[in-house]
Amino acid sequence: MSTTSLDSAPAQRLKPDAYMTLIAAVAAIAGGLYGYDTGIISGALPLIAREFSLDYRAQELVAAIILLGAVIGSLACTRLSASQGRRRAIMMISALYSVGVLAAACSPNVTCLALSRFVIGLAVGGSTQVVPTYIAELAEPDKRGRLVTYFNCAIGVGILLAAIVGVAGEHVFTWRWMIGVALVPSLLLLAGMSRLPRSPRWLVEHDRVRDARIELAKVRHTREQVREEIADMMEIAQQHHDEGGAHGWRALAQPWVRPALIAGLGVAAFTQLTGIEMMIYYTPTFLRDAGFGDSASLWAALGVALTYLTMTLLGKFSIDHLGRRALSLATLPFAAASLFVLGAVLHFHLAGHVQQWWVVACLIVFMVFNSGGIQVIGWLTGAEIYPLPIRDKAAGAHSAMLWGSNLILTGTALSMTRLLGVGGAMWIYGSLNVLAWIFIFFVMPETRGRSLEDIERALRDGSFTPRASA
């Protein structure tokens, strides 16, 4: 590998910390698109169903097909990210967003709308595979959590904006405008990414050490930091090269990476199986079934979205202090309890004439503890625990697992509530929160404050366990 001395990086108008924050914020626009494009269907679906005369199964298809696209996009973008680099891949994804949004807004029938939302799903899945990895590969270890979770916060902003538009939708917007407005941030993402640095770890992996030094110098304070981090990256990359390890998807089967895959894919699955996205998509529907009017249901959905954003912001500022594992273990029991109570209130009609207030309170409590806990670590885990030789493929599998779980849950939510009632469905989701706590307690190590290279060394020497990290 080349060991060319550090060239002076182009002068930055911002200090390294501020520039890194800007990088995370611009890249995280993709998260805002994800939150908006998936959340807007909550308010737009009743209008779409009215225009196209859709039954509940057709409504499930329109809502869930974006998730099928996200699964495929997650896997397809692994090659794109590996060959073109993280930054260029994000730019290509933002262009795809724009195409999908325009097509959806102009759809003449439900078939075209479903296909357009599938294209949007491809972009959503691709962004969730690439963006957290891009931010993590540029961030300093002790700030990685709060920087990667800009992506989560942007998701919350997107969901909140979707809820606001949904509340105003029937009186101000048509559903076409509700969907089409997402074109603006997708173009901003495309323009913004064109001016951001490339991933130094991707450059080192492709034997472009000189370029990696220049890019890393833009977000570090001293030459010594750059030298040490580049040396660390080169050591890990050289070790993989010397070992002549497996490549492609076969590399995921190597025994030493298995603990990371089990932990990462498990967290990815439970991030969705605990019910957060299902709540966002179908809160108005559930509330109407519980006796709320259409307007009250949409306002309650707005409250849920605001809670999601607030707790994601709190999680962002605490994740590097409390730790990923500790935060999830502390919050999941309360999320589970709120769903068990909600199920009992709905199934046994326990609250009488104040039942609607109990329903809203339980939903808000669930959002507080689920979005402020396991949701904060879902994308972060996939960006930091997978070693460099398999990072592209593993991050794609992580994203696909997350979206696949979301697809299963969202695609069956209305059918499950018709079979078990809304109360019975809440008990199922509450049980999944309990299973998530058990899984994290026994499988997920703490990664707070550790560099990506240190995490890889722990995998190689067999110390990637909850006990060892404690």
CSV table of N, CA, C and O in Angstrom, one decimal, residues 146-235:
chain,number,residue,atom,x,y,z
A,146,ARG,N,-23.5,10.1,18.2
A,146,ARG,CA,-24.4,11.3,18.0
A,146,ARG,C,-24.4,11.8,16.6
A,146,ARG,O,-25.4,12.4,16.1
A,147,LEU,N,-23.3,11.5,15.8
A,147,LEU,CA,-23.3,12.0,14.4
A,147,LEU,C,-24.1,11.0,13.5
A,147,LEU,O,-24.9,11.5,12.7
A,148,VAL,N,-24.0,9.7,13.7
A,148,VAL,CA,-24.7,8.8,12.9
A,148,VAL,C,-26.2,9.0,13.2
A,148,VAL,O,-27.1,8.9,12.3
A,149,THR,N,-26.6,9.3,14.4
A,149,THR,CA,-28.0,9.4,14.8
A,149,THR,C,-28.6,10.7,14.3
A,149,THR,O,-29.8,11.0,14.5
A,150,TYR,N,-27.8,11.6,13.6
A,150,TYR,CA,-28.5,12.6,12.8
A,150,TYR,C,-29.4,12.0,11.8
A,150,TYR,O,-30.5,12.6,11.4
A,151,PHE,N,-29.1,10.8,11.3
A,151,PHE,CA,-29.9,10.1,10.3
A,151,PHE,C,-31.2,9.8,11.0
A,151,PHE,O,-32.3,10.0,10.4
A,152,ASN,N,-31.2,9.3,12.3
A,152,ASN,CA,-32.4,9.0,13.0
A,152,ASN,C,-33.3,10.2,13.2
A,152,ASN,O,-34.5,10.2,13.1
A,153,CYS,N,-32.6,11.3,13.6
A,153,CYS,CA,-33.3,12.6,13.8
A,153,CYS,C,-34.0,13.1,12.6
A,153,CYS,O,-35.1,13.6,12.6
A,154,ALA,N,-33.3,12.9,11.4
A,154,ALA,CA,-33.9,13.4,10.2
A,154,ALA,C,-35.1,12.5,9.8
A,154,ALA,O,-36.1,13.0,9.3
A,155,ILE,N,-35.0,11.2,10.1
A,155,ILE,CA,-36.2,10.4,10.0
A,155,ILE,C,-37.4,11.0,10.8
A,155,ILE,O,-38.5,11.1,10.3
A,156,GLY,N,-37.1,11.3,12.0
A,156,GLY,CA,-38.1,11.9,12.8
A,156,GLY,C,-38.7,13.2,12.3
A,156,GLY,O,-39.9,13.5,12.3
A,157,VAL,N,-37.8,14.1,11.7
A,157,VAL,CA,-38.3,15.3,11.1
A,157,VAL,C,-39.2,15.0,9.9
A,157,VAL,O,-40.2,15.6,9.7
A,158,GLY,N,-38.8,14.0,9.1
A,158,GLY,CA,-39.6,13.6,8.0
A,158,GLY,C,-40.9,13.1,8.4
A,158,GLY,O,-42.0,13.4,7.7
A,159,ILE,N,-41.0,12.3,9.4
A,159,ILE,CA,-42.2,11.7,9.9
A,159,ILE,C,-43.1,12.8,10.4
A,159,ILE,O,-44.3,12.8,10.2
A,160,LEU,N,-42.5,13.8,11.2
A,160,LEU,CA,-43.3,14.9,11.7
A,160,LEU,C,-43.9,15.7,10.6
A,160,LEU,O,-45.1,16.1,10.6
A,161,LEU,N,-43.1,16.1,9.6
A,161,LEU,CA,-43.6,16.9,8.5
A,161,LEU,C,-44.7,16.1,7.7
A,161,LEU,O,-45.7,16.7,7.3
A,162,ALA,N,-44.5,14.8,7.6
A,162,ALA,CA,-45.6,14.0,7.0
A,162,ALA,C,-46.9,14.1,7.8
A,162,ALA,O,-48.0,14.2,7.2
A,163,ALA,N,-46.8,14.0,9.1
A,163,ALA,CA,-47.9,14.1,9.9
A,163,ALA,C,-48.6,15.5,9.8
A,163,ALA,O,-49.8,15.6,9.8
A,164,ILE,N,-47.8,16.5,9.8
A,164,ILE,CA,-48.4,17.9,9.7
A,164,ILE,C,-49.1,18.0,8.3
A,164,ILE,O,-50.2,18.5,8.3
A,165,VAL,N,-48.5,17.6,7.3
A,165,VAL,CA,-49.1,17.6,5.9
A,165,VAL,C,-50.4,16.7,5.9
A,165,VAL,O,-51.4,17.1,5.3
A,166,GLY,N,-50.3,15.6,6.7
A,166,GLY,CA,-51.5,14.7,6.7
A,166,GLY,C,-52.7,15.4,7.4
A,166,GLY,O,-53.8,15.3,7.0
A,167,VAL,N,-52.4,16.2,8.5
A,167,VAL,CA,-53.5,16.9,9.2
A,167,VAL,C,-54.1,17.9,8.3
A,167,VAL,O,-55.3,18.1,8.3
A,168,ALA,N,-53.3,18.6,7.5
A,168,ALA,CA,-53.8,19.6,6.6
A,168,ALA,C,-54.3,19.1,5.3
A,168,ALA,O,-54.9,19.8,4.5
A,169,GLY,N,-54.0,17.8,5.0
A,169,GLY,CA,-54.2,17.3,3.7
A,169,GLY,C,-55.5,17.4,3.1
A,169,GLY,O,-55.7,17.9,1.9
A,170,GLU,N,-56.6,17.1,3.9
A,170,GLU,CA,-57.9,17.1,3.3
A,170,GLU,C,-58.4,18.5,2.9
A,170,GLU,O,-59.2,18.7,2.1
A,171,HIS,N,-57.8,19.5,3.6
A,171,HIS,CA,-58.3,20.9,3.4
A,171,HIS,C,-57.3,21.7,2.6
A,171,HIS,O,-57.8,22.8,2.1
A,172,VAL,N,-56.1,21.4,2.5
A,172,VAL,CA,-55.1,22.2,1.8
A,172,VAL,C,-54.4,21.5,0.6
A,172,VAL,O,-54.3,22.1,-0.4
A,173,PHE,N,-54.1,20.2,0.8
A,173,PHE,CA,-53.3,19.5,-0.3
A,173,PHE,C,-54.1,18.4,-0.9
A,173,PHE,O,-55.0,17.8,-0.2
A,174,THR,N,-53.9,18.1,-2.1
A,174,THR,CA,-54.3,16.8,-2.6
A,174,THR,C,-53.2,15.8,-2.3
A,174,THR,O,-52.0,16.1,-1.9
A,175,TRP,N,-53.5,14.5,-2.4
A,175,TRP,CA,-52.5,13.5,-2.0
A,175,TRP,C,-51.3,13.6,-3.0
A,175,TRP,O,-50.2,13.2,-2.6
A,176,ARG,N,-51.5,14.1,-4.2
A,176,ARG,CA,-50.4,14.2,-5.2
A,176,ARG,C,-49.4,15.2,-4.7
A,176,ARG,O,-48.1,15.0,-4.8
A,177,TRP,N,-49.8,16.3,-4.2
A,177,TRP,CA,-48.9,17.3,-3.7
A,177,TRP,C,-48.3,16.8,-2.4
A,177,TRP,O,-47.1,17.1,-2.1
A,178,MET,N,-49.0,16.1,-1.6
A,178,MET,CA,-48.4,15.5,-0.3
A,178,MET,C,-47.2,14.7,-0.6
A,178,MET,O,-46.2,14.7,0.1
A,179,ILE,N,-47.3,13.9,-1.7
A,179,ILE,CA,-46.2,13.0,-2.1
A,179,ILE,C,-45.1,13.8,-2.8
A,179,ILE,O,-43.9,13.6,-2.6
A,180,GLY,N,-45.5,14.6,-3.7
A,180,GLY,CA,-44.6,15.3,-4.7
A,180,GLY,C,-43.7,16.3,-4.0
A,180,GLY,O,-42.6,16.6,-4.6
A,181,VAL,N,-44.0,16.9,-2.9
A,181,VAL,CA,-43.2,17.9,-2.3
A,181,VAL,C,-41.8,17.3,-1.9
A,181,VAL,O,-40.9,18.1,-1.7
A,182,ALA,N,-41.7,16.0,-1.7
A,182,ALA,CA,-40.4,15.4,-1.4
A,182,ALA,C,-39.4,15.6,-2.4
A,182,ALA,O,-38.2,15.3,-2.2
A,183,LEU,N,-39.7,16.0,-3.6
A,183,LEU,CA,-38.8,16.3,-4.7
A,183,LEU,C,-37.7,17.3,-4.2
A,183,LEU,O,-36.6,17.2,-4.6
A,184,VAL,N,-38.2,18.3,-3.4
A,184,VAL,CA,-37.3,19.4,-3.0
A,184,VAL,C,-36.1,18.9,-2.2
A,184,VAL,O,-34.9,19.2,-2.6
A,185,PRO,N,-36.3,18.2,-1.1
A,185,PRO,CA,-35.1,17.7,-0.4
A,185,PRO,C,-34.3,16.7,-1.1
A,185,PRO,O,-33.1,16.6,-0.9
A,186,SER,N,-34.9,15.9,-2.0
A,186,SER,CA,-34.1,15.0,-2.8
A,186,SER,C,-33.1,15.7,-3.7
A,186,SER,O,-31.9,15.3,-3.8
A,187,LEU,N,-33.5,16.8,-4.2
A,187,LEU,CA,-32.6,17.6,-5.1
A,187,LEU,C,-31.5,18.3,-4.2
A,187,LEU,O,-30.4,18.5,-4.6
A,188,LEU,N,-31.9,18.8,-3.0
A,188,LEU,CA,-31.0,19.4,-2.1
A,188,LEU,C,-29.9,18.4,-1.7
A,188,LEU,O,-28.7,18.7,-1.6
A,189,LEU,N,-30.3,17.1,-1.4
A,189,LEU,CA,-29.3,16.1,-1.1
A,189,LEU,C,-28.3,15.8,-2.2
A,189,LEU,O,-27.1,15.7,-2.0
A,190,LEU,N,-28.8,15.8,-3.4
A,190,LEU,CA,-28.0,15.6,-4.6
A,190,LEU,C,-26.9,16.7,-4.7
A,190,LEU,O,-25.7,16.4,-4.9
A,191,ALA,N,-27.4,17.9,-4.6
A,191,ALA,CA,-26.5,19.1,-4.7
A,191,ALA,C,-25.5,19.1,-3.5
A,191,ALA,O,-24.3,19.4,-3.7
A,192,GLY,N,-26.0,18.9,-2.3
A,192,GLY,CA,-25.1,18.9,-1.1
A,192,GLY,C,-24.0,17.9,-1.1
A,192,GLY,O,-22.9,18.1,-0.8
A,193,MET,N,-24.4,16.6,-1.5
A,193,MET,CA,-23.4,15.6,-1.4
A,193,MET,C,-22.3,15.8,-2.4
A,193,MET,O,-21.1,15.3,-2.2
A,194,SER,N,-22.5,16.5,-3.5
A,194,SER,CA,-21.4,16.7,-4.5
A,194,SER,C,-20.3,17.5,-3.9
A,194,SER,O,-19.2,17.5,-4.5
A,195,ARG,N,-20.4,18.2,-2.8
A,195,ARG,CA,-19.4,19.0,-2.2
A,195,ARG,C,-18.8,18.4,-0.9
A,195,ARG,O,-17.9,19.1,-0.3
A,196,LEU,N,-19.2,17.2,-0.5
A,196,LEU,CA,-18.7,16.6,0.7
A,196,LEU,C,-17.5,15.7,0.5
A,196,LEU,O,-17.3,15.2,-0.7
A,197,PRO,N,-16.8,15.4,1.5
A,197,PRO,CA,-15.6,14.5,1.3
A,197,PRO,C,-16.0,13.0,1.1
A,197,PRO,O,-17.1,12.6,1.4
A,198,ARG,N,-15.1,12.3,0.6
A,198,ARG,CA,-15.2,10.8,0.4
A,198,ARG,C,-14.9,10.1,1.7
A,198,ARG,O,-14.2,10.6,2.5
A,199,SER,N,-15.3,8.9,1.8
A,199,SER,CA,-15.0,8.1,3.0
A,199,SER,C,-13.5,7.7,2.9
A,199,SER,O,-13.1,7.0,2.0
A,200,PRO,N,-12.7,8.0,4.0
A,200,PRO,CA,-11.3,7.6,4.0
A,200,PRO,C,-11.1,6.1,4.1
A,200,PRO,O,-10.2,5.6,3.5
A,201,ARG,N,-12.0,5.5,4.8
A,201,ARG,CA,-11.9,4.0,4.9
A,201,ARG,C,-12.1,3.3,3.6
A,201,ARG,O,-11.5,2.3,3.3
A,202,TRP,N,-13.1,3.8,2.8
A,202,TRP,CA,-13.3,3.2,1.5
A,202,TRP,C,-12.1,3.5,0.6
A,202,TRP,O,-11.6,2.6,-0.2
A,203,LEU,N,-11.5,4.6,0.7
A,203,LEU,CA,-10.3,5.0,-0.1
A,203,LEU,C,-9.1,4.1,0.3
A,203,LEU,O,-8.4,3.6,-0.6
A,204,VAL,N,-8.9,3.9,1.6
A,204,VAL,CA,-7.8,3.0,2.0
A,204,VAL,C,-8.0,1.6,1.5
A,204,VAL,O,-7.1,0.9,1.0
A,205,GLU,N,-9.3,1.1,1.6
A,205,GLU,CA,-9.6,-0.2,1.1
A,205,GLU,C,-9.3,-0.4,-0.4
A,205,GLU,O,-8.9,-1.5,-0.8
A,206,HIS,N,-9.3,0.7,-1.1
A,206,HIS,CA,-9.0,0.7,-2.6
A,206,HIS,C,-7.6,1.2,-2.9
A,206,HIS,O,-7.4,1.6,-4.0
A,207,ASP,N,-6.8,1.2,-1.8
A,207,ASP,CA,-5.4,1.5,-2.0
A,207,ASP,C,-5.1,2.9,-2.5
A,207,ASP,O,-4.2,3.2,-3.3
A,208,ARG,N,-6.0,3.8,-2.0
A,208,ARG,CA,-5.8,5.2,-2.3
A,208,ARG,C,-5.5,6.0,-1.0
A,208,ARG,O,-6.3,6.8,-0.6
A,209,VAL,N,-4.4,5.7,-0.4
A,209,VAL,CA,-4.0,6.2,0.9
A,209,VAL,C,-3.8,7.7,0.9
A,209,VAL,O,-4.3,8.4,1.8
A,210,ARG,N,-3.2,8.2,-0.2
A,210,ARG,CA,-3.0,9.7,-0.3
A,210,ARG,C,-4.3,10.4,-0.2
A,210,ARG,O,-4.5,11.4,0.5
A,211,ASP,N,-5.3,10.0,-1.0
A,211,ASP,CA,-6.6,10.6,-1.1
A,211,ASP,C,-7.3,10.5,0.3
A,211,ASP,O,-8.0,11.4,0.8
A,212,ALA,N,-7.1,9.3,1.0
A,212,ALA,CA,-7.7,9.1,2.3
A,212,ALA,C,-7.2,10.1,3.3
A,212,ALA,O,-7.9,10.7,4.1
A,213,ARG,N,-5.9,10.4,3.2
A,213,ARG,CA,-5.3,11.4,4.2
A,213,ARG,C,-5.9,12.7,3.9
A,213,ARG,O,-6.2,13.5,4.9
A,214,ILE,N,-6.0,13.1,2.7
A,214,ILE,CA,-6.5,14.4,2.4
A,214,ILE,C,-8.0,14.6,2.9
A,214,ILE,O,-8.4,15.6,3.5
A,215,GLU,N,-8.8,13.6,2.6
A,215,GLU,CA,-10.2,13.6,3.1
A,215,GLU,C,-10.3,13.6,4.6
A,215,GLU,O,-11.1,14.3,5.2
A,216,LEU,N,-9.6,12.7,5.3
A,216,LEU,CA,-9.6,12.7,6.7
A,216,LEU,C,-9.2,13.9,7.4
A,216,LEU,O,-9.7,14.3,8.4
A,217,ALA,N,-8.2,14.6,6.8
A,217,ALA,CA,-7.7,15.9,7.3
A,217,ALA,C,-8.7,16.9,7.4
A,217,ALA,O,-8.6,17.9,8.2
A,218,LYS,N,-9.8,16.8,6.6
A,218,LYS,CA,-10.8,17.8,6.6
A,218,LYS,C,-11.7,17.8,7.9
A,218,LYS,O,-12.3,18.8,8.2
A,219,VAL,N,-11.7,16.6,8.5
A,219,VAL,CA,-12.5,16.5,9.7
A,219,VAL,C,-11.8,16.1,11.0
A,219,VAL,O,-12.3,15.5,11.9
A,220,ARG,N,-10.4,16.3,11.0
A,220,ARG,CA,-9.6,16.0,12.2
A,220,ARG,C,-8.8,17.3,12.5
A,220,ARG,O,-8.5,18.1,11.6
A,221,HIS,N,-8.5,17.4,13.8
A,221,HIS,CA,-7.9,18.7,14.3
A,221,HIS,C,-6.4,18.7,14.0
A,221,HIS,O,-5.8,19.8,13.8
A,222,THR,N,-5.7,17.6,14.1
A,222,THR,CA,-4.2,17.6,14.0
A,222,THR,C,-3.7,16.5,13.0
A,222,THR,O,-4.4,15.5,12.7
A,223,ARG,N,-2.5,16.7,12.5
A,223,ARG,CA,-1.9,15.8,11.6
A,223,ARG,C,-1.6,14.5,12.3
A,223,ARG,O,-1.7,13.4,11.7
A,224,GLU,N,-1.4,14.5,13.6
A,224,GLU,CA,-1.1,13.3,14.4
A,224,GLU,C,-2.3,12.4,14.4
A,224,GLU,O,-2.2,11.2,14.2
A,225,GLN,N,-3.5,13.0,14.6
A,225,GLN,CA,-4.8,12.2,14.5
A,225,GLN,C,-4.9,11.5,13.2
A,225,GLN,O,-5.3,10.3,13.1
A,226,VAL,N,-4.6,12.3,12.1
A,226,VAL,CA,-4.8,11.7,10.8
A,226,VAL,C,-3.8,10.5,10.6
A,226,VAL,O,-4.1,9.5,10.1
A,227,ARG,N,-2.5,10.7,11.0
A,227,ARG,CA,-1.5,9.7,10.8
A,227,ARG,C,-1.9,8.4,11.6
A,227,ARG,O,-1.8,7.3,11.1
A,228,GLU,N,-2.3,8.6,12.8
A,228,GLU,CA,-2.7,7.4,13.6
A,228,GLU,C,-3.9,6.7,13.1
A,228,GLU,O,-3.9,5.4,13.0
A,229,GLU,N,-4.9,7.4,12.6
A,229,GLU,CA,-6.1,6.7,12.1
A,229,GLU,C,-5.8,6.1,10.8
A,229,GLU,O,-6.3,4.9,10.5
A,230,ILE,N,-5.1,6.7,9.9
A,230,ILE,CA,-4.7,6.1,8.6
A,230,ILE,C,-3.9,4.9,8.8
A,230,ILE,O,-4.1,3.8,8.2
A,231,ALA,N,-2.9,4.9,9.8
A,231,ALA,CA,-2.1,3.8,10.1
A,231,ALA,C,-3.0,2.6,10.6
A,231,ALA,O,-2.8,1.4,10.2
A,232,ASP,N,-4.0,2.9,11.4
A,232,ASP,CA,-4.9,1.9,11.9
A,232,ASP,C,-5.7,1.3,10.8
A,232,ASP,O,-5.8,0.1,10.7
A,233,MET,N,-6.2,2.1,9.9
A,233,MET,CA,-7.0,1.6,8.7
A,233,MET,C,-6.1,0.7,7.9
A,233,MET,O,-6.5,-0.3,7.4
A,234,MET,N,-4.9,1.2,7.6
A,234,MET,CA,-4.0,0.4,6.7
A,234,MET,C,-3.6,-0.9,7.3
A,234,MET,O,-3.5,-1.9,6.6
A,235,GLU,N,-3.4,-0.9,8.7
A,235,GLU,CA,-3.1,-2.2,9.3
A,235,GLU,C,-4.2,-3.2,9.1
A,235,GLU,O,-4.0,-4.4,8.8
